[in-house]
Structures are given as C-alpha cells and as structure tokens.
PDB file of C-alpha atoms in Angstrom:
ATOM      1  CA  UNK A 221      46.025   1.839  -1.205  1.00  0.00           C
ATOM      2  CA  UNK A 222      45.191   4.089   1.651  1.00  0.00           C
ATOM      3  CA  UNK A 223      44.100   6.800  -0.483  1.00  0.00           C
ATOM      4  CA  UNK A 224      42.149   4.743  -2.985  1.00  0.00           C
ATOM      5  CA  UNK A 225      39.772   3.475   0.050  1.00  0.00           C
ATOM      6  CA  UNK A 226      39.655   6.583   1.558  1.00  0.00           C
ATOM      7  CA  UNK A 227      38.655   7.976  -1.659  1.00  0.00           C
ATOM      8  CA  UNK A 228      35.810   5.657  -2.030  1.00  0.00           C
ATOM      9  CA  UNK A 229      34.922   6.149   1.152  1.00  0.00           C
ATOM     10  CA  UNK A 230      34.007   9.523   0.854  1.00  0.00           C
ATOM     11  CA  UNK A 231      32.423   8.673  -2.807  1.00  0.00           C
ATOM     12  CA  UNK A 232      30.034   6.774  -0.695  1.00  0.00           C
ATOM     13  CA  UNK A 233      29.490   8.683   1.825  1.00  0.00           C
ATOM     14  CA  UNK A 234      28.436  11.548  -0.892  1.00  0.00           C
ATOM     15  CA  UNK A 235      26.489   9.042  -2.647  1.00  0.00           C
ATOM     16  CA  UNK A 236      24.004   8.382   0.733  1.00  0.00           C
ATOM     17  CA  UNK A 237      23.690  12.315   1.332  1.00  0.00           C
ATOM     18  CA  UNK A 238      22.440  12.497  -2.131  1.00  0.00           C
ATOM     19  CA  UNK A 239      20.093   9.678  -1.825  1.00  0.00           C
ATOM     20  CA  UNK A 240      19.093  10.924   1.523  1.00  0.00           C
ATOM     21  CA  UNK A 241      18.416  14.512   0.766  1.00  0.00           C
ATOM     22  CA  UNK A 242      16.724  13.502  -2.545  1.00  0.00           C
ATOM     23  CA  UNK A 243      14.075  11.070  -0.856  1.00  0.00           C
ATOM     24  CA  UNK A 244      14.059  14.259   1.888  1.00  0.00           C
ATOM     25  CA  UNK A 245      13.066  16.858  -1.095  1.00  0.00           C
ATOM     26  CA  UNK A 246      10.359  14.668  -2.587  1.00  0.00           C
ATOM     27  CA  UNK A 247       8.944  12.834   0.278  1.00  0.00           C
ATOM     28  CA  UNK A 248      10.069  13.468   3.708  1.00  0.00           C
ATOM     29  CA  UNK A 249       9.637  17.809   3.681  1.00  0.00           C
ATOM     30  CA  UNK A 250       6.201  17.168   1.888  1.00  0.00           C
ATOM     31  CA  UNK A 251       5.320  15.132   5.583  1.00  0.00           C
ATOM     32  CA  UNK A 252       7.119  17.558   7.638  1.00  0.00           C
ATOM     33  CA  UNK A 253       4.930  20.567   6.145  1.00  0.00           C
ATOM     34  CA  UNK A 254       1.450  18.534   7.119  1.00  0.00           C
ATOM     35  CA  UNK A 255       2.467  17.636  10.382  1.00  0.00           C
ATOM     36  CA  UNK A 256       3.585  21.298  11.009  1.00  0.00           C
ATOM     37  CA  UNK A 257       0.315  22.704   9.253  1.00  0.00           C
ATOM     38  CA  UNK A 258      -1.910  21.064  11.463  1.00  0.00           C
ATOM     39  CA  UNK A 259      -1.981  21.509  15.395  1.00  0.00           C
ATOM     40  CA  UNK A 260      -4.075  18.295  15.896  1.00  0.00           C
ATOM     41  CA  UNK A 261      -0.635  16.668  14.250  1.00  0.00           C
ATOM     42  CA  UNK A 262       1.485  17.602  16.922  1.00  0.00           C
ATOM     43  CA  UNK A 263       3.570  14.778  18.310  1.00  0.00           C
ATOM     44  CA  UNK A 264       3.134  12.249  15.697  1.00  0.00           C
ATOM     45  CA  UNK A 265       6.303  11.165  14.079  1.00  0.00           C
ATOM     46  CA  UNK A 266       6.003   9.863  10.059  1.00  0.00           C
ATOM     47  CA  UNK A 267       8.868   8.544   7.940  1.00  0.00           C
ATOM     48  CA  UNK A 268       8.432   8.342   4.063  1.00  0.00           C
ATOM     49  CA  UNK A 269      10.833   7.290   2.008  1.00  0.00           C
ATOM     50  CA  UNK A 270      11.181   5.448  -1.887  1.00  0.00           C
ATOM     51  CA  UNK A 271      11.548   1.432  -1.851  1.00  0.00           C
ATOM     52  CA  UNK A 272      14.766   0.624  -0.766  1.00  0.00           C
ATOM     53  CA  UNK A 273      15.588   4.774  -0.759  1.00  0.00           C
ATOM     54  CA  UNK A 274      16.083   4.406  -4.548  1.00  0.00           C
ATOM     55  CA  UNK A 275      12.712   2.855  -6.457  1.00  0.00           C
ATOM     56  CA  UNK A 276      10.952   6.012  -6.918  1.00  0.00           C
ATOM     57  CA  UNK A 277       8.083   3.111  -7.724  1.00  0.00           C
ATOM     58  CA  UNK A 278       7.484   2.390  -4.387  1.00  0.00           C
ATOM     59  CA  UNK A 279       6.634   4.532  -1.389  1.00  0.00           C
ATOM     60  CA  UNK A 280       7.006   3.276   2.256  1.00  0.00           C
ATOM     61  CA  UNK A 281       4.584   5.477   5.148  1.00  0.00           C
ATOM     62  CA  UNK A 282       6.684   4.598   8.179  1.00  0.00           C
ATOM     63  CA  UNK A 283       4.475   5.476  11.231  1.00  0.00           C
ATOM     64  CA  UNK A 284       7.383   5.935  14.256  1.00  0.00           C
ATOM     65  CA  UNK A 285       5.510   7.187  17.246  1.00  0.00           C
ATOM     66  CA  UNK A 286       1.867   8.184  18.055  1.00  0.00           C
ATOM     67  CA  UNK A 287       1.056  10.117  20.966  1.00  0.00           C
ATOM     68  CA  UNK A 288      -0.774   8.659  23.862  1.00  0.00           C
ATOM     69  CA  UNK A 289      -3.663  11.812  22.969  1.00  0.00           C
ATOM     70  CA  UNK A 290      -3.851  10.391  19.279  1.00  0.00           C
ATOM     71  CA  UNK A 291      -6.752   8.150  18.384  1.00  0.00           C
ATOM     72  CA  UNK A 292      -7.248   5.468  15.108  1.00  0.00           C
ATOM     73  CA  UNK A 293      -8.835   8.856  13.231  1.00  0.00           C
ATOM     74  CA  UNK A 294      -6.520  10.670  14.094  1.00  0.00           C
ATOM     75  CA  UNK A 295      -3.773   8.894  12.518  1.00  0.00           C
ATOM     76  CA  UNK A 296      -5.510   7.711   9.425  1.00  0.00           C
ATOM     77  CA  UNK A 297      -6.100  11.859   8.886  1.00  0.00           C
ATOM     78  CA  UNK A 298      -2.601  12.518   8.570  1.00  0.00           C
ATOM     79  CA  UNK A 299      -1.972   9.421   6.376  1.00  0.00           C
ATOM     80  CA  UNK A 300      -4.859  10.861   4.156  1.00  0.00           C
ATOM     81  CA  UNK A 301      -3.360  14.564   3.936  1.00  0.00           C
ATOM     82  CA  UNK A 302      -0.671  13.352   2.886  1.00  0.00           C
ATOM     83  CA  UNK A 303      -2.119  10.951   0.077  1.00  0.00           C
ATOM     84  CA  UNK A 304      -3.759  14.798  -1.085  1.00  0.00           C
ATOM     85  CA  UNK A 305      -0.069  16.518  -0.629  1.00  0.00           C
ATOM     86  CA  UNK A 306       1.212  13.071  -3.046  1.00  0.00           C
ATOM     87  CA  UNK A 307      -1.973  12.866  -5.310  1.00  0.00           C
ATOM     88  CA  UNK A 308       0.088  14.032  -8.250  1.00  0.00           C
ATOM     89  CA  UNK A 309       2.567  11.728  -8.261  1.00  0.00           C
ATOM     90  CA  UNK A 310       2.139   7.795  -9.097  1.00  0.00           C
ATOM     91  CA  UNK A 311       3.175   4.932  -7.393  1.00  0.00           C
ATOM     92  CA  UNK A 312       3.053   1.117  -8.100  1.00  0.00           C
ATOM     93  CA  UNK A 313       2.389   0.378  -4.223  1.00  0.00           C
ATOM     94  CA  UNK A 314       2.728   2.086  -0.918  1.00  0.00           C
ATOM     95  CA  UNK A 315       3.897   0.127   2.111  1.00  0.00           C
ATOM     96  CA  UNK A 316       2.482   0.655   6.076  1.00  0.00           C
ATOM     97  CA  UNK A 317       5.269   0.150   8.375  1.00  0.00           C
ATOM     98  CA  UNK A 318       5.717   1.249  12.129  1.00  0.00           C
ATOM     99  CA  UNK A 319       8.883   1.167  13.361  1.00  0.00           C
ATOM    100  CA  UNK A 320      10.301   0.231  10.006  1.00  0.00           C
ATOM    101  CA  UNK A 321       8.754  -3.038  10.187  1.00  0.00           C
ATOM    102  CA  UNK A 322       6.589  -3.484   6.825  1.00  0.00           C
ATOM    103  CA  UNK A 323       3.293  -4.670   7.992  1.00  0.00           C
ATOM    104  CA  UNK A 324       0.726  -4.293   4.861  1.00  0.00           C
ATOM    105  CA  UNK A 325       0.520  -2.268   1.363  1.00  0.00           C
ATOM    106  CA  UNK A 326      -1.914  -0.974  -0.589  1.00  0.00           C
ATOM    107  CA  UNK A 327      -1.890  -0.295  -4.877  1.00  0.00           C
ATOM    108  CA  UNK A 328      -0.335   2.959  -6.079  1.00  0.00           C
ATOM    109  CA  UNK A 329      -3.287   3.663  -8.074  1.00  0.00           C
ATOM    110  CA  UNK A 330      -5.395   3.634  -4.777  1.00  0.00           C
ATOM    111  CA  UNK A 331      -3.506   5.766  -2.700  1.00  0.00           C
ATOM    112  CA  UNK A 332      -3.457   8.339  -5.781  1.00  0.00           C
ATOM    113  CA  UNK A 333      -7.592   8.368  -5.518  1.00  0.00           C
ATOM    114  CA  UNK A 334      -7.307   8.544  -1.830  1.00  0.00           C
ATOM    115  CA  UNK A 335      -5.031  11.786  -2.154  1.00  0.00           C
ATOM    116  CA  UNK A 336      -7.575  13.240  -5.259  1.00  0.00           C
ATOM    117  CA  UNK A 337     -10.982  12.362  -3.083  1.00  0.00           C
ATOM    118  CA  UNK A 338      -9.478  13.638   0.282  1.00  0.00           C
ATOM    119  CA  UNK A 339     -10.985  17.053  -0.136  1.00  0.00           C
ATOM    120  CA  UNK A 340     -14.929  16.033  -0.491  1.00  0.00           C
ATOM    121  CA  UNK A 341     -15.321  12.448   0.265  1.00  0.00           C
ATOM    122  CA  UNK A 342     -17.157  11.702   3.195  1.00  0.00           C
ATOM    123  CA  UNK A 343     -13.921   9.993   6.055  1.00  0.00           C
ATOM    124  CA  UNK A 344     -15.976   7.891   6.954  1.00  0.00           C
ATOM    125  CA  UNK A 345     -16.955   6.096   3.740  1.00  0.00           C
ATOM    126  CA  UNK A 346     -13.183   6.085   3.143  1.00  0.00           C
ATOM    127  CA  UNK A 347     -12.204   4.493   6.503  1.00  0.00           C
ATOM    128  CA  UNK A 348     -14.802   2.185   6.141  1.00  0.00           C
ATOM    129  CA  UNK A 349     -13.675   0.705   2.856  1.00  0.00           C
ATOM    130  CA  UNK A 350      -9.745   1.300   3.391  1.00  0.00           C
ATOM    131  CA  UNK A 351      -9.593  -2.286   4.711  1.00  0.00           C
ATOM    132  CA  UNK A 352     -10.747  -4.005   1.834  1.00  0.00           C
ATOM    133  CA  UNK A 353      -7.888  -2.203  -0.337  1.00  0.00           C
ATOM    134  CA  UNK A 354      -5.073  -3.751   1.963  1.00  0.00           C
ATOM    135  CA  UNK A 355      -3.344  -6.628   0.583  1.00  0.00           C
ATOM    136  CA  UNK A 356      -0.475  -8.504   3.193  1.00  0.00           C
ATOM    137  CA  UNK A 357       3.117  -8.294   2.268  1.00  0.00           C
ATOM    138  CA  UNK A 358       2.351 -11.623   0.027  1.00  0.00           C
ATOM    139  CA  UNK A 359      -0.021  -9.456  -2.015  1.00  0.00           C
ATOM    140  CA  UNK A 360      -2.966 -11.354  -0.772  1.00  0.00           C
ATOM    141  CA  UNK A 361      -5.842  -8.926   0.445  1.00  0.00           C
ATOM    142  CA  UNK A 362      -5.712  -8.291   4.076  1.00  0.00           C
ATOM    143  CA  UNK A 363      -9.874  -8.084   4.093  1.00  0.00           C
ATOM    144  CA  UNK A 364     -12.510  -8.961   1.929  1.00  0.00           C
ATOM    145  CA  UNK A 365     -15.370  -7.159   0.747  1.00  0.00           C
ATOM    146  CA  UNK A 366     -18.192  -6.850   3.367  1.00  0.00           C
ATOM    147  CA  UNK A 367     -21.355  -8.240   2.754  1.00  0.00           C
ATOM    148  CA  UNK A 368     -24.859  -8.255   4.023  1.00  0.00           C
ATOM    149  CA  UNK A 369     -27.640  -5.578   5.037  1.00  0.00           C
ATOM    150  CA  UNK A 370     -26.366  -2.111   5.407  1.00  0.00           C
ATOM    151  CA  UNK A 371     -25.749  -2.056   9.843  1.00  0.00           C
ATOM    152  CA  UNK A 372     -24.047  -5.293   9.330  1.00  0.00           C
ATOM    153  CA  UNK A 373     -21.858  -4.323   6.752  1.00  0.00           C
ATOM    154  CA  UNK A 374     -21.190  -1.326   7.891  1.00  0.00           C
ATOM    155  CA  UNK A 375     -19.982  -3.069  11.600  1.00  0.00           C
ATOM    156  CA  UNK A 376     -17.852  -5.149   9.604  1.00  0.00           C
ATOM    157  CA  UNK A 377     -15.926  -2.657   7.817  1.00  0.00           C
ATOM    158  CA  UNK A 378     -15.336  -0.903  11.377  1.00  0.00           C
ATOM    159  CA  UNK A 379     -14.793  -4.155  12.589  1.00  0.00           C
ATOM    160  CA  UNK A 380     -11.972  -4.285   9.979  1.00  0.00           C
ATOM    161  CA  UNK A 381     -10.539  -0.988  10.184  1.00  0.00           C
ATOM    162  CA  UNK A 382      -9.963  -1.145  13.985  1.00  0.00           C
ATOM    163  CA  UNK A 383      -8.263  -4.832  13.323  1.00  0.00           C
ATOM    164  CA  UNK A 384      -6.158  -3.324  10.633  1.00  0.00           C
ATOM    165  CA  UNK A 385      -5.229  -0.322  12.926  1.00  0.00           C
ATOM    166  CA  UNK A 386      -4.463  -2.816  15.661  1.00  0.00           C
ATOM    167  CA  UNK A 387      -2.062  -4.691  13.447  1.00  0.00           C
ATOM    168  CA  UNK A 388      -0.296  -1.404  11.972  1.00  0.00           C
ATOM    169  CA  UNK A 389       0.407  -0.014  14.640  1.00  0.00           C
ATOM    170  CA  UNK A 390      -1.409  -0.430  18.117  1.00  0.00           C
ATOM    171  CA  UNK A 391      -0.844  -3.624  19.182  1.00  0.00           C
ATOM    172  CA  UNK A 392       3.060  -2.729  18.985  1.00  0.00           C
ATOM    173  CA  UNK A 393       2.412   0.527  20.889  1.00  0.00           C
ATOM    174  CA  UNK A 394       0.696  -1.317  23.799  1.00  0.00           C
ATOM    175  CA  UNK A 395       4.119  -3.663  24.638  1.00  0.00           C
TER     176      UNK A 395
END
C-alpha cells in the first residue's frame, strides 16, 4: 500500500515538473529574455503562464512587482514586447493579474494585433485605445468607446488608461 502511494506520488510530482517546465519553455523564458534584453526592464517581475497551467487557449500576464522607478509606460512597454515576442501564436483571451489575482482580460485576437503592430504603431494611439479592448472578468467591457471632439476624446482615453492602470496594478502597490 505504501509503495503504491509512494509510487503515485512521485507520478505526480513528475507530472507538475512537466507541466511546469512546459508552460516555462513556451511562455515564461520568452518573458525572461525581454526583461533581460532591455535595461529600462530591470526590476520588474512578470509571470505568464497557460489557463489553469494546462489550456494552451488561454494566457494569464501576471504582473508581481514593479519598481518604485517604473511608471504606467513603462509597464505597458514590457506587456507590449512581449505581445511582439507572442504575435505568432493565438490565444482565445489573455488575462491581467497582479499578484495572481485576475483583475481584467482582453480577446486573443487583440493581443495577437498588439504583438504584430508593436513595431510601427504610434504607443500612444495604442495606449490610448487599450482601454476600450478590456472586458471585466464577466466579459463585460471594462470601457467604452470615447466620444466627442478630438482633446476630449483623447482626455478620456487617458482618463481611462490611467483608471485601468490604477485597477491592475497601482492601487494594490500603494497599500
């Protein structure tokens, strides 16, 4: 009896290094290298991982730490390198955590054309409309559209995008 949980056991035990090291392969090293190619990264500390560590369907960016020196842009740079270093692959959704709490998604199909566009589109067009591509957990959208003449539509979406940064991640940083 011993031997037969001891056994199984150690099947599962193999079982999570596999699971482990094959969300590390795909996802986690793929973060690693863009934190490590980029000074301005320094300090920042990014989990990714698959839904659940096994639905290759669904990706979760879990922000862990920012560094006091780190600003909104800052952060929302290395979440778009590594939407280019992912670009190829295809997801149904992506979930924003911090501190493994899940605290919005977006569609897989977005973060795909985020990752494709990095490379020419202007960040500031892209930050500006990010919000609007949020949904909540409950797949409602986080933000709507902004309307109106150009200055106050454009002080909307910032409006927005400093809200939605406040709710990822800043307001739990501050307590």
């Amino acid at each position: 009896m011993k031997k037969t949980i001891l056994t199984i056991l150690l099947l599962l035990l193999a079982l999570g290094i596999i699971i482990y090291g094959f969300n590390y392969i795909q996802l986690q090293s793929k973060m690693n290298s863009i934190i490590k190619a980029d000074s301005r990264n320094e300090g920042i500390k990014v989990t990714v991982h698959f839904g659940a560590y096994l639905n290759p369907s669904k990706l979760v960016y879990n922000l862990r730490s920012v560094p006091d020196t780190f600003n909104t842009l800052d952060v929302f740079r290395i979440f778009l390198q590594f939407a280019e270093k992912m670009s190829s692959k295809n997801f149904n959704e992506l979930v924003l955590a911090y501190r493994g709490k899940a605290k919005f998604k977006i569609d897989g199909n977005y973060f795909q054309k985020l990752g494709e566009e990095y490379s020419w589109q202007n960040p500031i067009y892209t930050m500006c409309t990010f919000p609007e591509n949020l949904k909540n957990l409950d797949g409602k959208k986080a933000y709507e559209q902004c309307t109106g003449g150009l200055l106050e539509e454009l002080a909307q979406q910032l409006d927005n995008f400093m809200d939605f940064c406040e709710k990822w991640y800043l307001d739990d940083t501050t307590k």
